[in-house]
Short mmCIF file of C-alpha atoms in Angstrom, two decimals:
data_model
loop_
_atom_site.label_atom_id
_atom_site.label_comp_id
_atom_site.label_asym_id
_atom_site.label_seq_id
_atom_site.Cartn_x
_atom_site.Cartn_y
_atom_site.Cartn_z
CA MET S 137 28.44 -5.40 -42.09
CA ILE S 138 29.11 -8.53 -40.29
CA GLY S 139 32.11 -9.83 -39.71
CA SER S 140 33.10 -5.64 -39.06
CA ILE S 141 30.41 -6.50 -36.00
CA LEU S 142 31.95 -9.01 -34.50
CA GLU S 143 35.52 -7.54 -35.66
CA TRP S 144 34.27 -4.92 -33.19
CA LEU S 145 33.18 -7.67 -30.45
CA THR S 146 36.21 -9.17 -30.31
CA SER S 147 38.36 -6.16 -30.19
CA ALA S 148 40.40 -5.19 -27.26
CA ASP S 149 39.73 -1.66 -28.19
CA THR S 150 35.83 -1.87 -27.69
CA TRP S 151 36.16 -3.61 -24.07
CA SER S 152 39.21 -1.99 -22.10
CA GLY S 153 38.20 1.22 -19.84
CA ASP S 154 36.33 2.72 -18.59
CA SER S 155 33.63 3.30 -21.49
CA GLY S 156 34.66 -0.17 -23.05
CA LEU S 157 31.82 -3.17 -23.52
CA GLY S 158 32.30 -4.97 -20.25
CA ALA S 159 31.51 -1.69 -18.38
CA ARG S 160 29.18 -0.82 -20.11
CA LEU S 161 27.05 -3.27 -19.40
CA VAL S 162 28.20 -3.50 -15.49
CA GLN S 163 25.78 -0.40 -16.16
CA HIS S 164 23.30 -1.64 -17.90
CA LEU S 165 22.63 -4.49 -15.15
CA TRP S 166 22.58 -2.71 -12.65
CA TYR S 167 20.01 -0.22 -13.71
CA SER S 168 18.31 -3.21 -14.90
CA LEU S 169 18.77 -4.58 -11.11
CA LEU S 170 18.69 -1.66 -9.05
CA ALA S 171 14.66 -0.79 -11.52
CA VAL S 172 13.16 -4.33 -10.95
CA VAL S 173 14.55 -4.45 -7.23
CA ILE S 174 12.26 -1.41 -6.26
CA ALA S 175 9.82 -1.96 -8.18
CA ALA S 176 9.12 -5.71 -6.35
CA VAL S 177 9.69 -3.70 -3.43
CA ILE S 178 6.71 -2.13 -4.32
CA ALA S 179 4.81 -4.90 -6.88
CA ILE S 180 4.77 -7.48 -4.77
CA PRO S 181 3.09 -6.75 -1.45
CA LEU S 182 1.07 -4.87 -3.31
CA GLY S 183 -0.42 -7.44 -5.80
CA LEU S 184 -0.16 -10.48 -2.59
CA TRP S 185 -2.97 -7.95 -0.87
CA VAL S 186 -4.70 -7.39 -3.83
CA GLY S 187 -5.28 -11.08 -5.00
CA HIS S 188 -5.43 -11.92 -1.01
CA THR S 189 -8.32 -10.08 0.17
CA GLY S 190 -9.44 -9.76 -3.69
CA ARG S 191 -10.07 -5.56 -2.60
CA ALA S 192 -8.70 -2.74 -5.07
CA ARG S 193 -8.36 -4.68 -8.27
CA TRP S 194 -8.86 -1.39 -10.13
CA LEU S 195 -5.47 -1.09 -8.86
CA VAL S 196 -3.95 -4.27 -11.33
CA THR S 197 -5.92 -2.00 -14.00
CA LEU S 198 -4.07 0.77 -13.36
CA ALA S 199 -0.99 -0.27 -13.48
CA ASN S 200 -1.66 -1.85 -16.63
CA SER S 201 -2.37 1.13 -18.49
CA LEU S 202 0.57 2.69 -18.04
CA ARG S 203 2.10 0.97 -19.88
CA ALA S 204 0.30 2.48 -23.32
CA VAL S 205 2.49 5.55 -21.83
CA PRO S 206 5.07 6.61 -23.95
CA THR S 207 9.28 5.90 -21.97
CA LEU S 208 10.66 8.40 -23.81
CA GLY S 209 8.53 11.25 -23.39
CA LEU S 210 8.15 10.38 -20.18
CA LEU S 211 11.56 9.93 -19.28
CA PHE S 212 12.22 14.01 -20.64
CA ALA S 213 9.41 14.93 -18.45
CA VAL S 214 11.00 13.25 -15.48
CA ALA S 215 14.19 14.11 -15.95
CA LEU S 216 13.66 17.88 -16.30
CA TRP S 217 11.30 18.03 -12.97
CA LEU S 218 13.48 15.74 -10.76
CA GLY S 219 16.99 16.87 -13.33
CA PRO S 220 17.17 20.53 -11.69
CA LYS S 221 16.44 19.12 -8.38
CA PHE S 222 20.09 17.70 -7.46
CA THR S 223 24.20 18.79 -8.76
CA SER S 224 25.91 14.78 -8.68
CA ASP S 225 25.07 12.12 -11.31
CA LEU S 226 21.72 11.22 -9.28
CA ALA S 227 20.72 14.21 -11.80
CA PHE S 228 20.77 11.57 -15.35
CA LEU S 229 20.23 8.64 -12.67
CA ILE S 230 17.85 9.19 -10.76
CA PRO S 231 14.28 10.17 -13.67
CA SER S 232 16.16 7.15 -15.84
CA VAL S 233 14.98 4.46 -12.65
CA VAL S 234 12.06 6.08 -12.19
CA VAL S 235 11.60 5.68 -15.45
CA LEU S 236 12.39 2.21 -15.49
CA VAL S 237 10.14 1.43 -12.46
CA VAL S 238 7.20 2.62 -13.80
CA LEU S 239 7.72 0.93 -16.41
CA VAL S 240 8.50 -2.51 -14.39
CA ILE S 241 6.00 -2.98 -12.14
CA PRO S 242 3.03 -3.90 -14.85
CA PRO S 243 4.19 -7.38 -14.99
CA ILE S 244 5.68 -7.79 -11.72
CA LEU S 245 2.11 -7.03 -9.81
CA SER S 246 0.04 -8.91 -12.73
CA GLY S 247 1.76 -11.55 -12.29
CA VAL S 248 1.76 -11.60 -8.19
CA TYR S 249 -2.09 -10.94 -8.34
CA ALA S 250 -2.51 -12.78 -10.50
CA GLY S 251 -0.93 -15.99 -9.53
CA VAL S 252 -2.61 -15.27 -5.97
CA GLU S 253 -6.51 -15.11 -7.47
CA ALA S 254 -5.60 -18.88 -9.21
CA VAL S 255 -4.61 -20.35 -6.20
CA ASP S 256 -7.96 -22.81 -5.65
CA PRO S 257 -10.31 -21.66 -2.76
CA ALA S 258 -10.26 -25.09 -1.36
CA ALA S 259 -7.31 -25.20 0.12
CA ARG S 260 -7.47 -21.33 1.42
CA ASP S 261 -10.24 -22.96 3.53
CA ALA S 262 -8.61 -25.85 4.68
CA ALA S 263 -5.79 -24.45 5.88
CA ARG S 264 -8.20 -21.91 7.58
CA GLY S 265 -9.60 -24.98 8.73
CA MET S 266 -6.11 -25.74 10.48
CA GLY S 267 -5.85 -22.47 11.56
CA MET S 268 -3.57 -21.02 9.71
CA THR S 269 -4.06 -16.93 10.33
CA GLY S 270 -4.41 -14.66 6.60
CA ALA S 271 -0.88 -14.54 6.95
CA GLU S 272 -0.22 -17.73 7.66
CA VAL S 273 -2.05 -18.63 4.49
CA VAL S 274 -0.83 -15.96 2.90
CA ARG S 275 2.96 -17.59 3.56
CA GLN S 276 2.74 -20.89 3.36
CA VAL S 277 -0.43 -21.48 0.43
CA GLU S 278 -0.57 -18.94 -1.91
CA ILE S 279 2.63 -17.22 -2.04
CA PRO S 280 4.37 -21.06 -2.89
CA ASN S 281 0.89 -22.21 -5.05
CA ALA S 282 1.57 -18.33 -7.01
CA LEU S 283 4.99 -19.03 -7.42
CA PRO S 284 5.40 -19.24 -11.29
CA LEU S 285 3.17 -17.20 -11.90
CA MET S 286 5.11 -14.82 -9.76
CA LEU S 287 8.38 -15.67 -11.53
CA SER S 288 6.70 -15.34 -14.90
CA GLY S 289 6.27 -12.01 -14.45
CA LEU S 290 9.29 -11.07 -13.10
CA ARG S 291 11.13 -12.54 -16.03
CA SER S 292 9.21 -10.82 -18.63
CA ALA S 293 9.29 -7.65 -15.82
CA PHE S 294 13.34 -7.87 -16.49
CA LEU S 295 13.02 -8.56 -20.55
CA GLN S 296 10.92 -5.05 -20.27
CA VAL S 297 13.97 -3.00 -18.51
CA ILE S 298 17.07 -4.31 -20.14
CA ALA S 299 15.66 -3.32 -23.51
CA THR S 300 14.65 -0.35 -22.70
CA ALA S 301 17.21 0.53 -20.10
CA THR S 302 18.24 1.84 -23.55
CA VAL S 303 16.46 5.19 -22.86
CA ALA S 304 19.12 6.28 -20.35
CA ALA S 305 21.93 6.77 -22.75
CA TYR S 306 19.51 9.89 -23.99
CA VAL S 307 19.79 12.50 -20.57
CA GLY S 308 23.34 11.60 -20.26
CA LEU S 309 23.70 8.07 -18.61
CA GLY S 310 25.70 4.99 -18.67
CA GLY S 311 25.07 2.19 -20.32
CA LEU S 312 24.81 0.12 -23.28
CA GLY S 313 22.03 2.43 -24.18
CA ARG S 314 25.36 4.50 -25.36
CA TYR S 315 25.91 2.96 -28.62
CA LEU S 316 23.49 3.22 -30.28
CA ILE S 317 22.98 6.80 -29.89
CA ASP S 318 26.71 7.74 -29.71
CA GLY S 319 27.14 5.25 -32.72
CA LEU S 320 23.38 7.29 -34.85
CA LYS S 321 24.97 10.42 -33.65
CA THR S 322 28.23 10.17 -35.22
CA GLY S 323 27.12 7.28 -38.10
CA ASP S 324 28.95 4.37 -36.88
CA TYR S 325 26.99 1.95 -37.67
CA VAL S 326 29.72 -1.22 -36.38
CA SER S 327 29.36 0.19 -32.66
CA THR S 328 25.52 0.61 -32.76
CA ALA S 329 24.50 -2.49 -34.34
CA GLY S 330 26.53 -4.07 -32.16
CA GLY S 331 25.07 -2.34 -28.99
CA ALA S 332 22.05 -3.57 -30.28
CA LEU S 333 23.11 -7.18 -30.75
CA VAL S 334 24.92 -7.29 -27.49
CA VAL S 335 21.60 -6.04 -25.42
CA SER S 336 19.57 -9.01 -26.52
CA LEU S 337 22.50 -11.04 -25.85
CA LEU S 338 22.05 -9.71 -22.17
CA ALA S 339 18.06 -10.41 -22.40
CA LEU S 340 18.42 -13.77 -24.09
CA ALA S 341 21.03 -14.87 -21.08
CA VAL S 342 19.85 -13.31 -17.96
CA ASP S 343 15.94 -14.78 -19.05
CA GLY S 344 17.61 -18.46 -19.65
CA VAL S 345 19.30 -18.15 -15.80
CA LEU S 346 15.17 -17.31 -14.01
CA ALA S 347 13.84 -19.65 -16.48
CA LEU S 348 16.27 -22.32 -14.67
CA ILE S 349 15.93 -20.50 -11.26
CA GLN S 350 11.40 -21.07 -11.95
CA ARG S 351 12.32 -24.87 -12.76
CA LEU S 352 14.75 -25.61 -9.26
CA VAL S 353 12.22 -23.49 -6.65
CA VAL S 354 8.87 -24.44 -8.21
CA SER S 355 7.19 -27.80 -7.09
CA PRO S 356 6.36 -30.06 -10.48
CA GLY S 357 2.99 -30.45 -8.52
CA LEU S 358 2.48 -27.08 -9.45
CA THR S 359 3.67 -27.27 -13.58
CA GLY S 360 2.64 -30.83 -14.06
CA LYS S 361 5.48 -32.61 -14.20
CA ALA S 362 5.47 -34.73 -11.63
CA SER S 363 1.69 -36.20 -12.38
CA LEU S 364 3.13 -37.07 -16.17
CA THR S 365 5.59 -38.68 -14.72
CA ARG S 366 3.66 -40.96 -12.61
CA ARG S 367 1.13 -41.58 -15.67
CA ARG S 368 3.97 -42.66 -18.20
CA GLY S 369 5.06 -44.53 -14.33
CA MET S 370 1.59 -46.56 -14.90
CA SER S 371 1.83 -47.26 -18.34
CA ALA S 372 4.72 -48.22 -18.30
CA VAL S 373 3.65 -51.20 -15.46
CA SER S 374 0.38 -51.59 -17.05
CA ALA S 375 2.44 -52.68 -20.65
CA GLU S 376 5.00 -54.58 -18.51
CA VAL S 377 2.19 -57.09 -16.59
CA ALA S 378 1.03 -56.75 -19.88
CA SER S 379 3.35 -58.95 -21.77
CA SER S 380 4.49 -61.21 -18.96
CA ASP S 381 0.62 -62.15 -19.23
CA GLY S 382 0.37 -62.55 -22.41
CA GLY S 383 -0.17 -59.26 -23.82
CA SER S 384 -3.75 -58.84 -22.18
CA PRO S 385 -3.69 -56.38 -19.72
CA LEU S 386 -6.96 -58.66 -17.99
CA PRO S 387 -6.09 -62.34 -18.85
CA GLU S 388 -9.16 -62.98 -16.35
CA THR S 389 -11.70 -61.18 -17.51
CA ASN S 390 -10.98 -61.95 -20.98
CA ARG S 391 -11.23 -65.98 -19.94
CA ARG S 392 -13.68 -65.63 -18.55
CA ILE S 393 -15.66 -64.06 -21.79
CA SER S 394 -14.33 -66.53 -23.66
CA SER S 395 -15.55 -69.30 -21.91
#
């Protein structure tokens, strides 16, 4: 079975054409990116507002409750409601994107809200004491400090949407889900397993890229790396002083005690 999957993945026929693996991969990424961008436009400002003002925290709870909604059932309901209103491929695209947006709003909103709420109140007070407005406090204090949790929420959203975008194939859309749906229907389990493997690898690759971006844009002071480096440097200096003074970090004190 593994050999058949590898042969399927490396076959030129698998990658060629409008319905080939390359085209399906691009479609899957497009659906996922579109859903995350729309969800971020909604969830990031909302999370900043809730975290900054402390109002309407119930919105975060409500968004998290949406995680319990069955994705496939919601997809069929939205498709039956919105599908007949469109005559083009939008009849398949819009219901799928709506469902994916509902799916990825909770992790983004929770990450932004939790990051802003966790900002040290002393930092906010100091910023206001310097004469910053509320908007300036958000931009220059809260967002930089909340960035690790905000990016963690985005990473979680991408992982969920890439894994779940396969359900779009149930309503006639493309993407990697076609290999799973069509393969199960025709009994082609090699393409089914191959498609599932590609979805998993794609999710891991995207998460790796986002982890690298997070490492580059987040201040080392917020990750603890700066303090760790500083402690190591101080330890190295202490060890060097001790070795140059006969192995005792406090030679004067030792001499006084012995005398």
